[in-house]
Coordinates of C-alpha atoms in Angstrom, one line a residue:
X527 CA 79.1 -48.0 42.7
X528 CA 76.7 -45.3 44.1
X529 CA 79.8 -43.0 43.3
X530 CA 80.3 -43.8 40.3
X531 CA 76.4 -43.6 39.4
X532 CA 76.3 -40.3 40.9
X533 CA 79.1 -38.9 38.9
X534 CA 77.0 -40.3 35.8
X535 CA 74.0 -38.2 36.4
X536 CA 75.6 -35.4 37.5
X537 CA 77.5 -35.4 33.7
X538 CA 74.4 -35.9 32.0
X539 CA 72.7 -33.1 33.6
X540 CA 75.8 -31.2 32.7
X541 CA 75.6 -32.0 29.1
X542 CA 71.7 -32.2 28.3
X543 CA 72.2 -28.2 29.7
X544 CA 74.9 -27.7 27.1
X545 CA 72.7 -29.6 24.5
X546 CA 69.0 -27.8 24.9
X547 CA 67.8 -26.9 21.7
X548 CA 65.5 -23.8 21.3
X549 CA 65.3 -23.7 17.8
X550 CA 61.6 -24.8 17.6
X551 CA 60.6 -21.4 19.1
X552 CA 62.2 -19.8 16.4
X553 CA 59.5 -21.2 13.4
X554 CA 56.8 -19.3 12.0
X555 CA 57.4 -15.7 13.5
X556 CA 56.6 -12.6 12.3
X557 CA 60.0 -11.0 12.2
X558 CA 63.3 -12.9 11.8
X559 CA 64.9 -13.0 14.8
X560 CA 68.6 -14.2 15.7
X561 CA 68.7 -16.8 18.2
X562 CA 70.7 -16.3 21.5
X563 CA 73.9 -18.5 21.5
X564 CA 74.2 -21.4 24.5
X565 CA 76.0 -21.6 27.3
X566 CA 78.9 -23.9 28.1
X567 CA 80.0 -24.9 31.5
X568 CA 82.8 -27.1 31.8
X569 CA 82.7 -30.6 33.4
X570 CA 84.0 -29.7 37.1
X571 CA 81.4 -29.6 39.9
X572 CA 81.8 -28.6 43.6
X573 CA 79.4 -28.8 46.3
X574 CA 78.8 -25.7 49.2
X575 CA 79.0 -28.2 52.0
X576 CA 83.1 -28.5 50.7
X577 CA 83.5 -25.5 51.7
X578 CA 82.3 -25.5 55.5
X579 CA 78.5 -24.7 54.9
X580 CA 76.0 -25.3 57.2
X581 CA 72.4 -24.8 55.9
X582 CA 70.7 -24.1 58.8
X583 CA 69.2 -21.0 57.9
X584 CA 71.4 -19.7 61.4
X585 CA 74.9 -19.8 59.9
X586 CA 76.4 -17.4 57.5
X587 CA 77.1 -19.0 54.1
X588 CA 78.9 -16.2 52.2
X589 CA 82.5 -17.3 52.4
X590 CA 81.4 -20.5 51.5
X591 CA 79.6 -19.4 48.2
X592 CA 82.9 -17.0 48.0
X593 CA 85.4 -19.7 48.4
X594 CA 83.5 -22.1 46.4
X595 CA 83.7 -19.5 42.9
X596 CA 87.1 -19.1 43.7
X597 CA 87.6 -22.9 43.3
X598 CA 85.8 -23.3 40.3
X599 CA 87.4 -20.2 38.7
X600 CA 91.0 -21.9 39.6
X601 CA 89.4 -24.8 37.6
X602 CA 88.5 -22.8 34.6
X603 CA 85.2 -23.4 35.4
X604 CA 82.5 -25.6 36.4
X605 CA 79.2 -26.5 38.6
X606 CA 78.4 -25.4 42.2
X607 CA 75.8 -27.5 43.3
X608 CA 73.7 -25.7 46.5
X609 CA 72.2 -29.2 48.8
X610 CA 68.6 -29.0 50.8
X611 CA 68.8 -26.4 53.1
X612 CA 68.4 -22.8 53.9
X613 CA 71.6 -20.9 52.9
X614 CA 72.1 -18.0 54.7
X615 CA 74.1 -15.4 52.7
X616 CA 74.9 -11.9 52.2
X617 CA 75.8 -10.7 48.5
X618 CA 77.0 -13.3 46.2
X619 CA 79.3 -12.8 42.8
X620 CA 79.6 -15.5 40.0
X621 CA 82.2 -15.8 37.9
X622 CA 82.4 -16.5 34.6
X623 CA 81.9 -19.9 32.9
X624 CA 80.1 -21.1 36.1
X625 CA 76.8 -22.2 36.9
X626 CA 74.9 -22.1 40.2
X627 CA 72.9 -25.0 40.6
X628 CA 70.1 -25.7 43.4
X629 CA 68.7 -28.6 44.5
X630 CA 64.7 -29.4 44.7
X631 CA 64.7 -28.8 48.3
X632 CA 67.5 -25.9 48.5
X633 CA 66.7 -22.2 49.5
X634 CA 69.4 -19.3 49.1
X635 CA 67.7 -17.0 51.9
X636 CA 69.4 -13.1 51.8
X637 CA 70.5 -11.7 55.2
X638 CA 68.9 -9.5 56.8
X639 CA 71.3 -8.0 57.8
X640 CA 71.6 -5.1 55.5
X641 CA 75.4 -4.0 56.3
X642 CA 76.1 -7.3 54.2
X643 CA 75.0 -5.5 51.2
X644 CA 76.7 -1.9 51.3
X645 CA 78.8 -1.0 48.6
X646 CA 81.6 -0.5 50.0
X647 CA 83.2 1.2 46.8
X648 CA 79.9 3.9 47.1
X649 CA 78.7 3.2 50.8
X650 CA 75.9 5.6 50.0
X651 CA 74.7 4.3 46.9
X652 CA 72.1 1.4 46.2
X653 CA 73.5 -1.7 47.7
X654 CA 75.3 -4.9 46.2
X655 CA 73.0 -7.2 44.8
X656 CA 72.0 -10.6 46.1
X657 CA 73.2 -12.6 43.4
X658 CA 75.9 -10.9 40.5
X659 CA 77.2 -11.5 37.4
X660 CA 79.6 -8.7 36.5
X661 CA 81.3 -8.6 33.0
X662 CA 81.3 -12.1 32.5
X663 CA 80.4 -15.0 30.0
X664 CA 78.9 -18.6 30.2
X665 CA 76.7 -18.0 33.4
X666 CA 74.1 -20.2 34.3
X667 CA 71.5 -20.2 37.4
X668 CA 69.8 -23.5 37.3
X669 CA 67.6 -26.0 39.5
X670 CA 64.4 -26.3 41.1
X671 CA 65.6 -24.3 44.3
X672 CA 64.6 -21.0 45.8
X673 CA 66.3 -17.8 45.6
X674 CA 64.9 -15.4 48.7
X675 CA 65.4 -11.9 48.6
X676 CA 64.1 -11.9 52.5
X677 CA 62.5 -8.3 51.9
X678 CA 60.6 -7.7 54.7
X679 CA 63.4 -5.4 56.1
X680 CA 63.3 -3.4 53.1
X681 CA 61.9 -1.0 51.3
X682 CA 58.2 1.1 52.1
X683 CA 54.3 -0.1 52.0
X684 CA 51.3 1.8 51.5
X685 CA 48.5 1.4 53.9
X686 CA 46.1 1.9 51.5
X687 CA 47.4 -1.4 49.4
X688 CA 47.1 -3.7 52.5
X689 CA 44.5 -5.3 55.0
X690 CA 43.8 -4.0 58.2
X691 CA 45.5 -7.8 59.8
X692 CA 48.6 -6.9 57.1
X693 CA 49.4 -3.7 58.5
X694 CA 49.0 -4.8 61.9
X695 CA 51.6 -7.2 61.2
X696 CA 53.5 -4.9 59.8
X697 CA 53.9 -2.6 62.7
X698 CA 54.8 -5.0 65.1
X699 CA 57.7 -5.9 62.9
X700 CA 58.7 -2.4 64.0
X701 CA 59.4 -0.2 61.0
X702 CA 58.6 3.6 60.6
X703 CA 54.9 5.1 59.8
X704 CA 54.7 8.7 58.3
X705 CA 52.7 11.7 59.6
X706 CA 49.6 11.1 57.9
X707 CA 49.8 7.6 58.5
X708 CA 49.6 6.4 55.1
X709 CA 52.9 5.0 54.5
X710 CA 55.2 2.4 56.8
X711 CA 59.2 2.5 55.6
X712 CA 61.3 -0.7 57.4
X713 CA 63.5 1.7 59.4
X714 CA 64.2 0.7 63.3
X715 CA 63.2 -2.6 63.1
X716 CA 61.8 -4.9 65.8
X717 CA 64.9 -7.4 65.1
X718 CA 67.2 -4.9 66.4
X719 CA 69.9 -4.9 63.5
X720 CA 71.1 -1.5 62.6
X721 CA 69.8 0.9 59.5
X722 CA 72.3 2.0 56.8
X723 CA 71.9 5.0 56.4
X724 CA 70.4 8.7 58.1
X725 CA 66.9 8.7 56.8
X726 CA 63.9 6.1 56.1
X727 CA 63.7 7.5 53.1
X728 CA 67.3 7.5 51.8
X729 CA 67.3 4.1 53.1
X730 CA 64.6 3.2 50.8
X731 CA 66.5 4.3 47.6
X732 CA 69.3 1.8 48.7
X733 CA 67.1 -1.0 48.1
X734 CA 69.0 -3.1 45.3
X735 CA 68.0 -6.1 42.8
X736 CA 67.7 -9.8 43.9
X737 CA 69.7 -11.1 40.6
X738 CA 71.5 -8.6 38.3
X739 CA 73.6 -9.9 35.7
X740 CA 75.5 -6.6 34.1
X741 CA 77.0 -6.9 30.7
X742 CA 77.5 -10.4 29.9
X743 CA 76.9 -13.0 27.7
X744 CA 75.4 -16.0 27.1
X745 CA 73.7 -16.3 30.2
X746 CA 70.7 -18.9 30.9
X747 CA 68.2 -19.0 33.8
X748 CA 66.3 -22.5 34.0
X749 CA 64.1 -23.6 36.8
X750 CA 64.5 -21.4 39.9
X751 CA 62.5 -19.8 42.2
X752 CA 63.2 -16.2 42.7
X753 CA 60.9 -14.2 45.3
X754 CA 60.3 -11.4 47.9
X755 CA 63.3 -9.3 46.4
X756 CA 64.5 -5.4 48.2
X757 CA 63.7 -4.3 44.3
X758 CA 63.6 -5.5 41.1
X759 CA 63.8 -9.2 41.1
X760 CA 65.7 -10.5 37.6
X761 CA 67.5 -7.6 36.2
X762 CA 69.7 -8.7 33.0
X763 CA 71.6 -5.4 31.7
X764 CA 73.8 -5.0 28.8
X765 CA 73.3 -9.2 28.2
X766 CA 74.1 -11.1 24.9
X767 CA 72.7 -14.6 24.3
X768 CA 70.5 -15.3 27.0
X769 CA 67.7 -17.4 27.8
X770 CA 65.1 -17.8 30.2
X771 CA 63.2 -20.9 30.5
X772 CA 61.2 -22.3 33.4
X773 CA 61.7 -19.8 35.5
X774 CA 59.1 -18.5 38.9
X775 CA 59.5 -15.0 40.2
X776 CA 56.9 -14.1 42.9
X777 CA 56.4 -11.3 46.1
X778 CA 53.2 -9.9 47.5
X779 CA 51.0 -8.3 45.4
X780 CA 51.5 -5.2 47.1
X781 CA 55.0 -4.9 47.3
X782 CA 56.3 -1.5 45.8
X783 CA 58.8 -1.5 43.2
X784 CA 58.9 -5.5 43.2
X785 CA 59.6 -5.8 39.1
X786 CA 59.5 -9.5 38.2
X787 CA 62.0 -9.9 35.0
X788 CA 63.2 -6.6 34.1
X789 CA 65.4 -6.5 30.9
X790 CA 67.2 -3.6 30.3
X791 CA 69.3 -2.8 26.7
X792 CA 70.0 -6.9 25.7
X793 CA 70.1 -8.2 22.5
X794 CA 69.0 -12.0 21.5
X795 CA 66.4 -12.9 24.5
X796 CA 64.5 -16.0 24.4
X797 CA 62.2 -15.9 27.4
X798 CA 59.8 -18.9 27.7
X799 CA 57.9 -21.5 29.9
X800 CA 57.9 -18.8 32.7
X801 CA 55.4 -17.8 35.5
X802 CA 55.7 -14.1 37.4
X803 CA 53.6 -13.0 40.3
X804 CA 54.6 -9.8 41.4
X805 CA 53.4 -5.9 43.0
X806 CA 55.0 -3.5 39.7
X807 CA 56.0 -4.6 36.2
X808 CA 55.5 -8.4 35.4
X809 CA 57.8 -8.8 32.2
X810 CA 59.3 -5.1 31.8
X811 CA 61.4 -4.1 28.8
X812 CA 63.7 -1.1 29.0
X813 CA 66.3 0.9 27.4
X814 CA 68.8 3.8 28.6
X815 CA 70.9 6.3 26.4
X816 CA 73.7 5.0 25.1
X817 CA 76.9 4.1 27.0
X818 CA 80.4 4.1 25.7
X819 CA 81.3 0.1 25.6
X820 CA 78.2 -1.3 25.9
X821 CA 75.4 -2.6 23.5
X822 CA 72.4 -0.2 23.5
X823 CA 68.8 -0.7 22.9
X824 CA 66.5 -4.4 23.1
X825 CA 66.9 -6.1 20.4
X826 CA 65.7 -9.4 18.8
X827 CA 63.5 -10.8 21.7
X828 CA 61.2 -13.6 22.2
X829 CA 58.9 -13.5 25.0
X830 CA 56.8 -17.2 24.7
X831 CA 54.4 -19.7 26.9
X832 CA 54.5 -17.2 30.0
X833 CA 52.2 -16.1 32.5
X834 CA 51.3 -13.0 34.3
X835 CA 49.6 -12.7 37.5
X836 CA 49.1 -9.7 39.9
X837 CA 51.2 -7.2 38.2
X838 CA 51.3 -3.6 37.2
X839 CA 51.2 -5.2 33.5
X840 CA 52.2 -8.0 31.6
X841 CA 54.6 -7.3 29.1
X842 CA 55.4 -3.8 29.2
X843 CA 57.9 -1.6 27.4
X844 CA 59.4 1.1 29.1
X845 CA 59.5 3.8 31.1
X846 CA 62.5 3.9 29.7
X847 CA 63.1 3.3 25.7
X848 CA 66.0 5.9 24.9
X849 CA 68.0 3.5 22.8
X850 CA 64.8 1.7 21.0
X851 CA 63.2 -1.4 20.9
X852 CA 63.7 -3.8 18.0
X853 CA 62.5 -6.8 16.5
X854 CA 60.4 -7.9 19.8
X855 CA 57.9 -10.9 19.7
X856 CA 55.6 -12.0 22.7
X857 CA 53.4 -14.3 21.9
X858 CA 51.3 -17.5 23.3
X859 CA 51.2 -15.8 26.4
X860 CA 48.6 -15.4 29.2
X861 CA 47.8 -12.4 32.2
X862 CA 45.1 -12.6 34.7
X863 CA 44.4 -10.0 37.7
X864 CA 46.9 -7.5 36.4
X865 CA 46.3 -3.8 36.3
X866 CA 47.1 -3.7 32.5
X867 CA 47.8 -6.2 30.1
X868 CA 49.9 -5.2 27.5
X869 CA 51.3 -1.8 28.4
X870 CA 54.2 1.0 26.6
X871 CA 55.1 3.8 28.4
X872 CA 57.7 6.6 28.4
X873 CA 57.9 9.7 28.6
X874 CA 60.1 12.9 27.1
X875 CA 63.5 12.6 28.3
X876 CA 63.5 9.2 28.1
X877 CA 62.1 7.8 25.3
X878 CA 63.1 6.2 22.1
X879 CA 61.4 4.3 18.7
X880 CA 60.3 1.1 18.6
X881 CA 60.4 -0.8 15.7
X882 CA 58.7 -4.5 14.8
X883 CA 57.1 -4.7 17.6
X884 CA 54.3 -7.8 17.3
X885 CA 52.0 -9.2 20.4
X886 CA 50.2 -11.9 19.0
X887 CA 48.0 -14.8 21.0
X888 CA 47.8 -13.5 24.3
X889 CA 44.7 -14.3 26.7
X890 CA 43.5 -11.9 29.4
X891 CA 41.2 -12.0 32.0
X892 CA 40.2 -9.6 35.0
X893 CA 42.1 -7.1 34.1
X894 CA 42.0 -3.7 36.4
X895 CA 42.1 -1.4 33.9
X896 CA 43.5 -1.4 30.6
X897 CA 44.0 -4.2 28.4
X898 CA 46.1 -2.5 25.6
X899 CA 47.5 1.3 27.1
X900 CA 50.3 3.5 25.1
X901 CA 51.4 6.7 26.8
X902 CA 54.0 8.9 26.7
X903 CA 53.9 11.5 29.5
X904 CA 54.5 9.0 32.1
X905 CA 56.6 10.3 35.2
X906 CA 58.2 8.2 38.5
X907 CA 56.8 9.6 41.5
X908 CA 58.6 9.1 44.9
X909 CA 57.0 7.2 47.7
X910 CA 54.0 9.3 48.9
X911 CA 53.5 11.8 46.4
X912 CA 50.1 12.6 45.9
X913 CA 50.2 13.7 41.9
X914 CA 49.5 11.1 39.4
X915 CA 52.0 9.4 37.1
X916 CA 49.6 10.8 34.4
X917 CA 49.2 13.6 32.6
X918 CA 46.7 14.7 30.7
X919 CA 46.1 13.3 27.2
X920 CA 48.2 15.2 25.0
X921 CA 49.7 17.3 27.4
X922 CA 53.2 18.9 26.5
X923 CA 54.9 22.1 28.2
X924 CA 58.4 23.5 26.7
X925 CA 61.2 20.9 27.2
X926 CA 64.5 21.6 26.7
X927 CA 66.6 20.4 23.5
X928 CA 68.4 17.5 25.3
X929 CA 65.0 16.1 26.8
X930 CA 63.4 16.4 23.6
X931 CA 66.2 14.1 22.0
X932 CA 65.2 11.3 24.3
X933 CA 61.5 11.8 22.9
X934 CA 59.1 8.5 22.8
X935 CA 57.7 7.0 19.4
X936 CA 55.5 4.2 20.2
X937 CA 55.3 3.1 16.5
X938 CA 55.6 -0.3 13.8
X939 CA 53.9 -2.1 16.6
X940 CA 51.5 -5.0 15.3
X941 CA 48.5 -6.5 17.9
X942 CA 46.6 -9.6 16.8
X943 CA 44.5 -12.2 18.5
X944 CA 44.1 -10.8 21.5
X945 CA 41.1 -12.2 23.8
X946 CA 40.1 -10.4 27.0
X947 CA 37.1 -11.2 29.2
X948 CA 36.8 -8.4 31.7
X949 CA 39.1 -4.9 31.2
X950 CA 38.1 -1.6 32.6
X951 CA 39.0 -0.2 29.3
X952 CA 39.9 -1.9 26.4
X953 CA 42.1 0.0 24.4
X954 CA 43.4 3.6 25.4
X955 CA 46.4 5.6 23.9
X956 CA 47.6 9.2 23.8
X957 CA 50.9 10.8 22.6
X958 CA 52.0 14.5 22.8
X959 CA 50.8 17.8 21.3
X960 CA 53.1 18.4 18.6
X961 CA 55.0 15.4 19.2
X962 CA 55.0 12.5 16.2
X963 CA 55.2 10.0 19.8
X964 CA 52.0 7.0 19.1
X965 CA 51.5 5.9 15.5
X966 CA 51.6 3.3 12.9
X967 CA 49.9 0.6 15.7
X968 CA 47.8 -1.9 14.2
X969 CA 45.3 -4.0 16.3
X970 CA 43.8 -7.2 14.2
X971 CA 41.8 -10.1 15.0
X972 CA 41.0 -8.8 19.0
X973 CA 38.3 -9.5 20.9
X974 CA 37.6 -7.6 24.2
X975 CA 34.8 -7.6 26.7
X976 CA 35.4 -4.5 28.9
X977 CA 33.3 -3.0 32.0
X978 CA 33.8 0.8 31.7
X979 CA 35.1 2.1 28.3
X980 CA 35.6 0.7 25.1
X981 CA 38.3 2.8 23.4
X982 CA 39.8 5.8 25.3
X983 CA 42.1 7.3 22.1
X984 CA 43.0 11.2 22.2
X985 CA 43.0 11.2 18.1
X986 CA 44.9 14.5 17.8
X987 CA 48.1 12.6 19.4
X988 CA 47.2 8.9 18.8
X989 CA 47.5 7.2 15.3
X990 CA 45.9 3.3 15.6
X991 CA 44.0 1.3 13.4
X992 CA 41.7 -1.5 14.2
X993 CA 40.4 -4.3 12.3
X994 CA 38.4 -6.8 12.8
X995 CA 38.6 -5.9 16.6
X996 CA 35.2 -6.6 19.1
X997 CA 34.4 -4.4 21.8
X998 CA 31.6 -5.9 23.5
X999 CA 30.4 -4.4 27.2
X1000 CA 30.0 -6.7 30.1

């Protein structure tokens, strides 16, 4: 009987995922937008423990996750439910028409071990991710289980971002601290496993995502818990028909590079019901040239019911926008204690046009500095460089043809009923000399309540028109 009532709930589960209907979302936008399509998993289920598991949080689990996708991909496809425990694992790759599936009490902990995650194809490259999805369709990661990137061996800080008690910590994990003393790198670690390659530093750019899924489709991402990722933590790129819903992604606020949901050249996104708590990005759009093969540019997204906390900004577009953005919709959203709110960025040599572009119904509060920010002369900066990502406003110097095709144009992009209590600066925008790049933005309906600066808008280079938009001074 209790068989028999398991195998019941277990197929109802199955089919109410097949069954979710998003359409609601899709009434009274601004923009006609196509829905993603679902995702199908067929009606087999194993279990990790089948596979000689032990979740112990001691004993290696990757064979087991390895053997399990095997199974199900023998099966044509199915469910591989992950029990309470902590799953050790080094790097693990779905397959398609599969869904991983974790229990309430289950945790998929990374090794830290980093040899796990070399590439062995480009041993000198970034590493394998945690979780992959390669050229595949029908994947699902689902359950209200925890996905841990274990990071701590990973990546650099910055002394200047932490507590005196955090970087004591820190050091006694071991690690390696730079001349000047400003910056710690996790090289030569008190646990005594071995580094990956010659440097702290080129160790640092090996640091790879917790969960990329690379040109598939129909792809959905319900209930997890993904945190404390080497890099980026949810990295869709090159996706079709995927959705998002109910999701937690969360790390330090002081982690460097620790992107929440990054989502790079996808088209037909439905992101909703989501929380992300991170140290870079919270929701980060992106888009790289062209690639023979692939689809190119973000197109017909809805970003709805999320919220934003402790992140370089909430929804922001960019750096990187060669291939456009179009037909993008955030709304009903909220962002507290982020450095900016809503925030588009690029720079020449990799930037592109947006196009129907609306923000609508998003609350802010305590904001570090801007609420709504366009600029294009945005750089990266590696770890420890003492220039700032920002030029000045309207600067522009002579760029060669090819960087110049890849130029920004923040423009068609629509901002209404937007409250903020408490921005350094409300609104600030600047494009480049000579350069058609910020235009054609309307803000309506706004209300802000700033500290510092009302509007900071270089006019030669920056085309926006307010109405019906309160600035009002704390």
């Amino acid at each position: 009987m209790k068989r028999i009532s398991l195998l019941f709930v277990l197929l109802a589960s199955i089919l109410s995922l097949q069954a979710a209907d998003y359409s609601d979302f899709y009434k009274n936008l601004p923009v006609a937008l196509q829905q993603p399509a679902t995702v199908h998993i067929p009606d087999n289920t194993v279990r990790l423990t089948d596979f000689g598991a032990i979740g112990d949080g001691i004993t290696l689990a990757t064979d087991a996750f390895r053997q399990a996708f095997d199974k199900l991909e023998q099966m044509g496809g199915g469910r591989l439910i992950v029990p309470e425990g902590v799953w050790l694992t080094g790097p693990i790759s779905m397959r398609s028409n599969t869904e991983l599936h974790l229990d309430d009490n289950a945790i998929i902990m990374m090794s830290p071990d980093k040899r796990l995650f070399v590439n062995p194809k480009k041993p000198n490259s970034r590493c394998l991710s945690g979780i992959t999805a390669e050229n595949c369709e029908n994947i699902a990661i689902t359950g209200h289980g925890t996905i841990d990137g274990n990071n701590k061996g990973w990546g650099y800080a910055k002394k200047g971002k932490m507590s005196d008690e955090e970087w004591k910590i820190l050091k006694e994990s071991g690690g390696y601290i730079t001349d000047d003393g400003k910056l710690w790198y996790a090289w030569k670690m008190a646990n005594g496993l071995p580094d990956i390659a010659p440097t702290p530093q080129k160790q640092e750019k090996m640091r790879a995502d917790l969960i990329r899924i690379y040109n598939c489709k129909r792809v959905l991402l319900k209930d997890i818990t993904v945190q404390n990722s080497p890099r980026f933590h949810v990295h869709p790129y090159y996706c079709e028909d995927m959705i998002i819903d109910g999701i937690k992604v969360r790390c330090p606020w002081n982690r460097q590079n620790g992107d929440g949901i990054d989502l790079t050249d996808c088209h037909r996104v439905l992101l909703v019901n989501s929380s992300v708590d991170v140290g870079d990005d919270g929701i980060c759009l992106k888009s790289d040239p062209p690639k023979p093969g692939l689809i190119s540019g973000n197109e017909d997204f809805l970003i709805e019911r999320c919220k934003v906390n402790h992140a370089h900004g909430g929804v922001v577009m960019g750096s990187n926008t060669s291939s456009g953005m179009r037909r993008i919709v955030a709304r009903h959203c909220t962002f507290t204690r982020t450095d900016t709110g809503l925030r588009m960025k690029s720079g020449i040599g990799r930037g592109g046009r947006t196009e129907q572009v609306y923000f609508s119904d998003i609350m802010m509060a305590d904001i570090a500095h801007e609420a709504v920010v366009v600029h294009c002369d945005y750089a990266d900066m590696a770890p420890g460089d003492t220039k700032s990502n920002f030029l000045s406003p309207g600067y522009v110097e002579s760029f060669t043809k090819e960087q110049r095709q890849w130029t920004p144009e923040f423009q068609d992009i629509t901002i209404s009923n937007i409250v903020c209590r408490g921005a350094k600066t409300a609104i600030k925008a600047s494009g480049l000399t000579g350069l058609n790049c910020v235009h054609d933005i309307r803000l309506n309906n706004c209300t802000f309540v700033y500290t510092h600066t009302a509007t900071d808008i270089h006019e030669p280079t920056a085309k926006l028109t307010l109405k019906d938009v309160t600035l009002t001074k704390e």
